[in-house]
Amino acid sequence: MRKYGLIGYPLGHSFSKDFFSRKFASEQTDAEYMNFEMEDVGKLHDLLMANPSLCGLNVTIPYKTQIIPLLDEIDEDACRIGAVNVIKFIHVRSGKPRLKGFNTDVTGFGRSIEPLLNETHRKALILGTGGASKAIFHGLKRLNINSLYVSRKTHESGVAYNAITPQMIEQHTVIVNTTPLGMFPHTDECADIPYHLLTSGHLLYDLIYNPDETLFMKKGRAHGATVKNGLEMLILQACESWNIWNM
């Protein structure tokens, strides 16, 4: 039986485990998907030794960047983004498998947001500067949208929340939340942006999918903005992970 899994810490409820377990059952695939909660990414070698039938891994916070030095190679997108969320095991005739890193977040996000875009969406604000934000930046770049990072402190490629001006909101009609603010159970939280300046011409995309509608999305919808959560992105990136493991 082939084995796949997810590494990160903490894991808690796992979308990936539920998704792949249902996929394997419905398609009668002889495989299983497991959660591997690791407090230290340096324990990857021990995990591989204990699970010789592993064929692939997904990577989540906080290891999307930390995992890179432990891999044998990474593809161009992952290198450009500086974050990995998929590891393909390339088995050789003898010795341990080679580990190659990929980033499917950029593909999943791009395919998910593209149908919502129009000619007015040319600039974006990316809330947060973590590993996921890098994939979003490159996903938007592929769609010819220039982005500005927003964080608690001034960023070399962006601004602090308290430095957002009305003009920025007017020009940056796409706003993507890559922070955990608003994720269950902290559903009463959201990024500190001037929501009252939003219009029907704005598109708010939240990478969070639990709850279905975050406070960030609710505030955007209240001002006429188009809103979407990250569930479809997760599904699309998971499907791309499967494609990579089997190519």
CSV table of C-alpha atoms in Angstrom, one decimal:
chain,number,residue,atom,x,y,z
A,1,MET,CA,0.0,0.0,0.0
A,2,ARG,CA,1.3,3.4,-1.0
A,3,LYS,CA,1.5,6.0,1.8
A,4,TYR,CA,1.2,9.7,1.7
A,5,GLY,CA,0.9,12.3,4.4
A,6,LEU,CA,1.0,15.8,5.8
A,7,ILE,CA,3.8,17.3,8.0
A,8,GLY,CA,3.4,20.4,10.1
A,9,TYR,CA,2.8,21.6,13.7
A,10,PRO,CA,0.3,21.7,15.1
A,11,LEU,CA,-2.0,19.9,12.7
A,12,GLY,CA,-5.4,19.5,14.4
A,13,HIS,CA,-8.1,19.1,11.8
A,14,SER,CA,-6.6,18.3,8.4
A,15,PHE,CA,-8.3,19.1,5.2
A,16,SER,CA,-5.7,17.1,3.3
A,17,LYS,CA,-6.3,13.9,5.3
A,18,ASP,CA,-10.1,14.1,4.8
A,19,PHE,CA,-9.7,14.9,1.1
A,20,PHE,CA,-7.3,12.2,0.2
A,21,SER,CA,-9.0,9.5,2.4
A,22,ARG,CA,-12.3,10.2,0.6
A,23,LYS,CA,-10.5,10.2,-2.8
A,24,PHE,CA,-8.7,6.9,-2.2
A,25,ALA,CA,-12.0,5.3,-1.0
A,26,SER,CA,-14.1,6.5,-3.9
A,27,GLU,CA,-11.5,5.6,-6.5
A,28,GLN,CA,-10.6,2.3,-4.8
A,29,THR,CA,-6.9,3.4,-4.7
A,30,ASP,CA,-4.7,1.2,-2.6
A,31,ALA,CA,-3.2,4.0,-0.6
A,32,GLU,CA,-3.5,5.8,2.7
A,33,TYR,CA,-3.0,9.3,3.9
A,34,MET,CA,-1.7,10.2,7.4
A,35,ASN,CA,-1.0,13.2,9.5
A,36,PHE,CA,2.6,13.4,10.8
A,37,GLU,CA,2.7,16.1,13.4
A,38,MET,CA,6.3,17.1,14.0
A,39,GLU,CA,7.5,19.7,16.6
A,40,ASP,CA,10.9,19.9,14.8
A,41,VAL,CA,11.3,19.7,11.0
A,42,GLY,CA,14.7,18.3,11.6
A,43,LYS,CA,13.0,15.0,12.5
A,44,LEU,CA,12.1,14.5,8.8
A,45,HIS,CA,14.9,11.9,8.5
A,46,ASP,CA,13.4,9.9,11.4
A,47,LEU,CA,10.0,10.0,9.8
A,48,LEU,CA,11.3,8.7,6.5
A,49,MET,CA,13.2,5.8,8.2
A,50,ALA,CA,10.0,4.9,10.1
A,51,ASN,CA,7.8,5.0,7.0
A,52,PRO,CA,9.7,3.4,4.1
A,53,SER,CA,6.5,3.1,2.0
A,54,LEU,CA,6.0,6.9,1.8
A,55,CYS,CA,5.6,8.2,-1.7
A,56,GLY,CA,4.8,11.8,-1.1
A,57,LEU,CA,4.1,14.5,1.5
A,58,ASN,CA,2.3,17.7,1.8
A,59,VAL,CA,3.8,20.5,3.9
A,60,THR,CA,2.0,23.0,6.0
A,61,ILE,CA,2.8,25.7,8.5
A,62,PRO,CA,5.3,26.4,9.9
A,63,TYR,CA,7.6,24.3,7.6
A,64,LYS,CA,6.9,25.5,4.1
A,65,THR,CA,10.2,27.4,4.1
A,66,GLN,CA,12.1,25.5,6.8
A,67,ILE,CA,11.8,22.2,4.8
A,68,ILE,CA,13.8,23.5,1.8
A,69,PRO,CA,17.3,22.8,3.1
A,70,LEU,CA,16.3,19.2,3.8
A,71,LEU,CA,15.3,18.5,0.2
A,72,ASP,CA,17.5,17.3,-2.7
A,73,GLU,CA,16.0,19.7,-5.2
A,74,ILE,CA,13.1,22.0,-5.7
A,75,ASP,CA,11.3,23.0,-8.9
A,76,GLU,CA,11.4,26.5,-10.5
A,77,ASP,CA,8.2,27.8,-9.0
A,78,ALA,CA,9.0,26.7,-5.5
A,79,CYS,CA,12.5,28.2,-5.8
A,80,ARG,CA,11.0,31.5,-7.1
A,81,ILE,CA,8.4,31.5,-4.3
A,82,GLY,CA,10.8,30.4,-1.6
A,83,ALA,CA,8.2,27.9,-0.1
A,84,VAL,CA,7.4,24.2,-0.6
A,85,ASN,CA,4.1,22.5,0.1
A,86,VAL,CA,4.5,19.3,-1.8
A,87,ILE,CA,7.3,16.7,-1.7
A,88,LYS,CA,7.7,14.1,-4.4
A,89,PHE,CA,9.7,11.0,-3.5
A,90,ILE,CA,11.8,9.9,-6.4
A,91,HIS,CA,12.7,6.3,-5.8
A,92,VAL,CA,16.0,4.9,-7.1
A,93,ARG,CA,17.1,1.3,-7.4
A,94,SER,CA,19.3,1.6,-4.3
A,95,GLY,CA,19.6,3.9,-1.4
A,96,LYS,CA,17.1,6.5,0.0
A,97,PRO,CA,14.7,8.3,-2.3
A,98,ARG,CA,15.5,11.7,-3.6
A,99,LEU,CA,13.1,14.4,-2.3
A,100,LYS,CA,11.9,17.1,-4.7
A,101,GLY,CA,9.9,20.1,-3.5
A,102,PHE,CA,7.0,21.8,-5.4
A,103,ASN,CA,4.5,24.6,-4.7
A,104,THR,CA,0.9,23.9,-5.7
A,105,ASP,CA,-0.5,26.8,-3.7
A,106,VAL,CA,0.4,29.1,-6.6
A,107,THR,CA,-1.5,27.0,-9.1
A,108,GLY,CA,-4.5,26.4,-6.9
A,109,PHE,CA,-4.9,30.1,-6.0
A,110,GLY,CA,-4.5,31.2,-9.6
A,111,ARG,CA,-7.1,28.9,-11.0
A,112,SER,CA,-9.5,29.8,-8.1
A,113,ILE,CA,-9.3,33.5,-8.4
A,114,GLU,CA,-9.0,34.0,-12.1
A,115,PRO,CA,-12.7,33.6,-13.0
A,116,LEU,CA,-13.5,36.5,-10.6
A,117,LEU,CA,-11.2,39.0,-12.1
A,118,ASN,CA,-12.0,41.8,-14.6
A,119,GLU,CA,-10.2,44.6,-16.2
A,120,THR,CA,-10.4,46.8,-13.1
A,121,HIS,CA,-8.4,44.3,-11.0
A,122,ARG,CA,-4.8,45.3,-11.7
A,123,LYS,CA,-3.4,45.9,-8.2
A,124,ALA,CA,-3.6,43.9,-5.0
A,125,LEU,CA,-3.0,44.1,-1.3
A,126,ILE,CA,-1.7,40.9,0.2
A,127,LEU,CA,-2.4,40.8,4.0
A,128,GLY,CA,0.4,38.9,5.7
A,129,THR,CA,4.0,38.0,4.8
A,130,GLY,CA,4.2,34.3,5.7
A,131,GLY,CA,5.0,31.4,3.4
A,132,ALA,CA,1.5,31.4,1.8
A,133,SER,CA,1.8,35.1,0.9
A,134,LYS,CA,4.7,34.4,-1.4
A,135,ALA,CA,2.7,31.9,-3.4
A,136,ILE,CA,-0.2,34.4,-3.7
A,137,PHE,CA,2.3,37.1,-4.8
A,138,HIS,CA,3.5,34.9,-7.7
A,139,GLY,CA,0.0,33.7,-8.5
A,140,LEU,CA,-1.2,37.3,-8.9
A,141,LYS,CA,1.9,38.2,-10.9
A,142,ARG,CA,1.1,35.4,-13.4
A,143,LEU,CA,-2.3,37.1,-13.8
A,144,ASN,CA,-0.7,40.5,-14.5
A,145,ILE,CA,-1.6,41.9,-11.1
A,146,ASN,CA,1.0,43.8,-9.1
A,147,SER,CA,0.9,43.3,-5.4
A,148,LEU,CA,1.8,45.1,-2.2
A,149,TYR,CA,2.4,43.3,1.1
A,150,VAL,CA,0.7,44.5,4.2
A,151,SER,CA,2.0,43.5,7.6
A,152,ARG,CA,2.1,44.8,11.2
A,153,LYS,CA,5.5,46.4,10.5
A,154,THR,CA,6.8,48.1,7.5
A,155,HIS,CA,7.9,45.5,4.9
A,156,GLU,CA,10.6,46.0,2.2
A,157,SER,CA,7.9,45.2,-0.4
A,158,GLY,CA,4.9,46.7,1.3
A,159,VAL,CA,3.4,48.8,4.1
A,160,ALA,CA,2.2,48.5,7.6
A,161,TYR,CA,-1.6,48.3,8.3
A,162,ASN,CA,-1.6,51.7,9.9
A,163,ALA,CA,0.0,53.2,6.7
A,164,ILE,CA,-2.8,52.1,4.4
A,165,THR,CA,-4.3,55.2,2.7
A,166,PRO,CA,-7.7,55.8,1.0
A,167,GLN,CA,-5.8,56.0,-2.3
A,168,MET,CA,-4.2,52.6,-1.7
A,169,ILE,CA,-7.7,51.1,-1.2
A,170,GLU,CA,-9.0,52.8,-4.2
A,171,GLN,CA,-6.2,51.6,-6.5
A,172,HIS,CA,-5.7,48.1,-5.0
A,173,THR,CA,-9.1,46.5,-5.8
A,174,VAL,CA,-8.0,42.9,-5.0
A,175,ILE,CA,-7.3,42.2,-1.3
A,176,VAL,CA,-6.1,38.7,-0.3
A,177,ASN,CA,-5.9,37.6,3.4
A,178,THR,CA,-3.1,35.1,4.0
A,179,THR,CA,-3.1,35.5,7.8
A,180,PRO,CA,-4.8,33.1,10.2
A,181,LEU,CA,-7.0,36.0,11.5
A,182,GLY,CA,-10.6,34.9,11.6
A,183,MET,CA,-9.9,31.2,11.5
A,184,PHE,CA,-12.1,29.0,13.7
A,185,PRO,CA,-12.4,29.2,16.7
A,186,HIS,CA,-11.3,32.9,16.6
A,187,THR,CA,-14.1,33.9,14.2
A,188,ASP,CA,-14.4,37.4,15.7
A,189,GLU,CA,-11.0,38.5,14.4
A,190,CYS,CA,-10.0,40.1,11.1
A,191,ALA,CA,-7.2,42.1,9.5
A,192,ASP,CA,-7.2,45.8,10.5
A,193,ILE,CA,-7.9,47.5,7.2
A,194,PRO,CA,-10.3,50.4,6.4
A,195,TYR,CA,-13.3,48.3,5.4
A,196,HIS,CA,-15.5,51.4,5.1
A,197,LEU,CA,-13.6,52.4,2.0
A,198,LEU,CA,-14.4,49.2,0.1
A,199,THR,CA,-16.8,49.3,-2.9
A,200,SER,CA,-18.6,46.9,-5.2
A,201,GLY,CA,-15.5,47.1,-7.4
A,202,HIS,CA,-13.4,45.3,-4.8
A,203,LEU,CA,-12.6,41.6,-4.6
A,204,LEU,CA,-11.7,40.1,-1.2
A,205,TYR,CA,-10.2,36.6,-1.2
A,206,ASP,CA,-9.6,34.8,2.1
A,207,LEU,CA,-7.3,31.8,2.2
A,208,ILE,CA,-9.2,30.6,5.3
A,209,TYR,CA,-12.1,28.2,4.6
A,210,ASN,CA,-13.3,27.5,8.2
A,211,PRO,CA,-15.7,29.3,8.8
A,212,ASP,CA,-17.2,29.4,5.3
A,213,GLU,CA,-17.5,33.2,5.6
A,214,THR,CA,-14.9,35.0,7.8
A,215,LEU,CA,-15.4,38.4,9.4
A,216,PHE,CA,-13.0,39.7,6.7
A,217,MET,CA,-15.4,38.5,4.1
A,218,LYS,CA,-18.5,39.7,5.9
A,219,LYS,CA,-17.2,43.2,6.2
A,220,GLY,CA,-16.3,43.2,2.5
A,221,ARG,CA,-19.7,41.9,1.5
A,222,ALA,CA,-21.4,44.6,3.6
A,223,HIS,CA,-19.8,47.2,1.3
A,224,GLY,CA,-20.7,45.4,-1.9
A,225,ALA,CA,-17.4,43.7,-2.5
A,226,THR,CA,-17.1,40.2,-4.1
A,227,VAL,CA,-15.8,37.7,-1.6
A,228,LYS,CA,-14.5,34.2,-1.7
A,229,ASN,CA,-12.9,31.8,0.7
A,230,GLY,CA,-10.0,29.4,0.2
A,231,LEU,CA,-11.8,26.0,0.0
A,232,GLU,CA,-11.6,25.8,-3.8
A,233,MET,CA,-7.9,26.7,-3.7
A,234,LEU,CA,-7.3,23.9,-1.3
A,235,ILE,CA,-9.1,21.4,-3.5
A,236,LEU,CA,-7.2,22.5,-6.6
A,237,GLN,CA,-3.8,22.4,-4.9
A,238,ALA,CA,-4.5,19.0,-3.5
A,239,CYS,CA,-5.4,17.7,-6.9
A,240,GLU,CA,-2.2,19.2,-8.3
A,241,SER,CA,-0.3,17.4,-5.5
A,242,TRP,CA,-1.7,14.1,-6.6
A,243,ASN,CA,-0.7,14.9,-10.2
A,244,ILE,CA,2.9,15.6,-9.1
A,245,TRP,CA,3.1,12.4,-7.1
A,246,ASN,CA,2.0,10.4,-10.1
A,247,MET,CA,3.8,12.1,-12.9
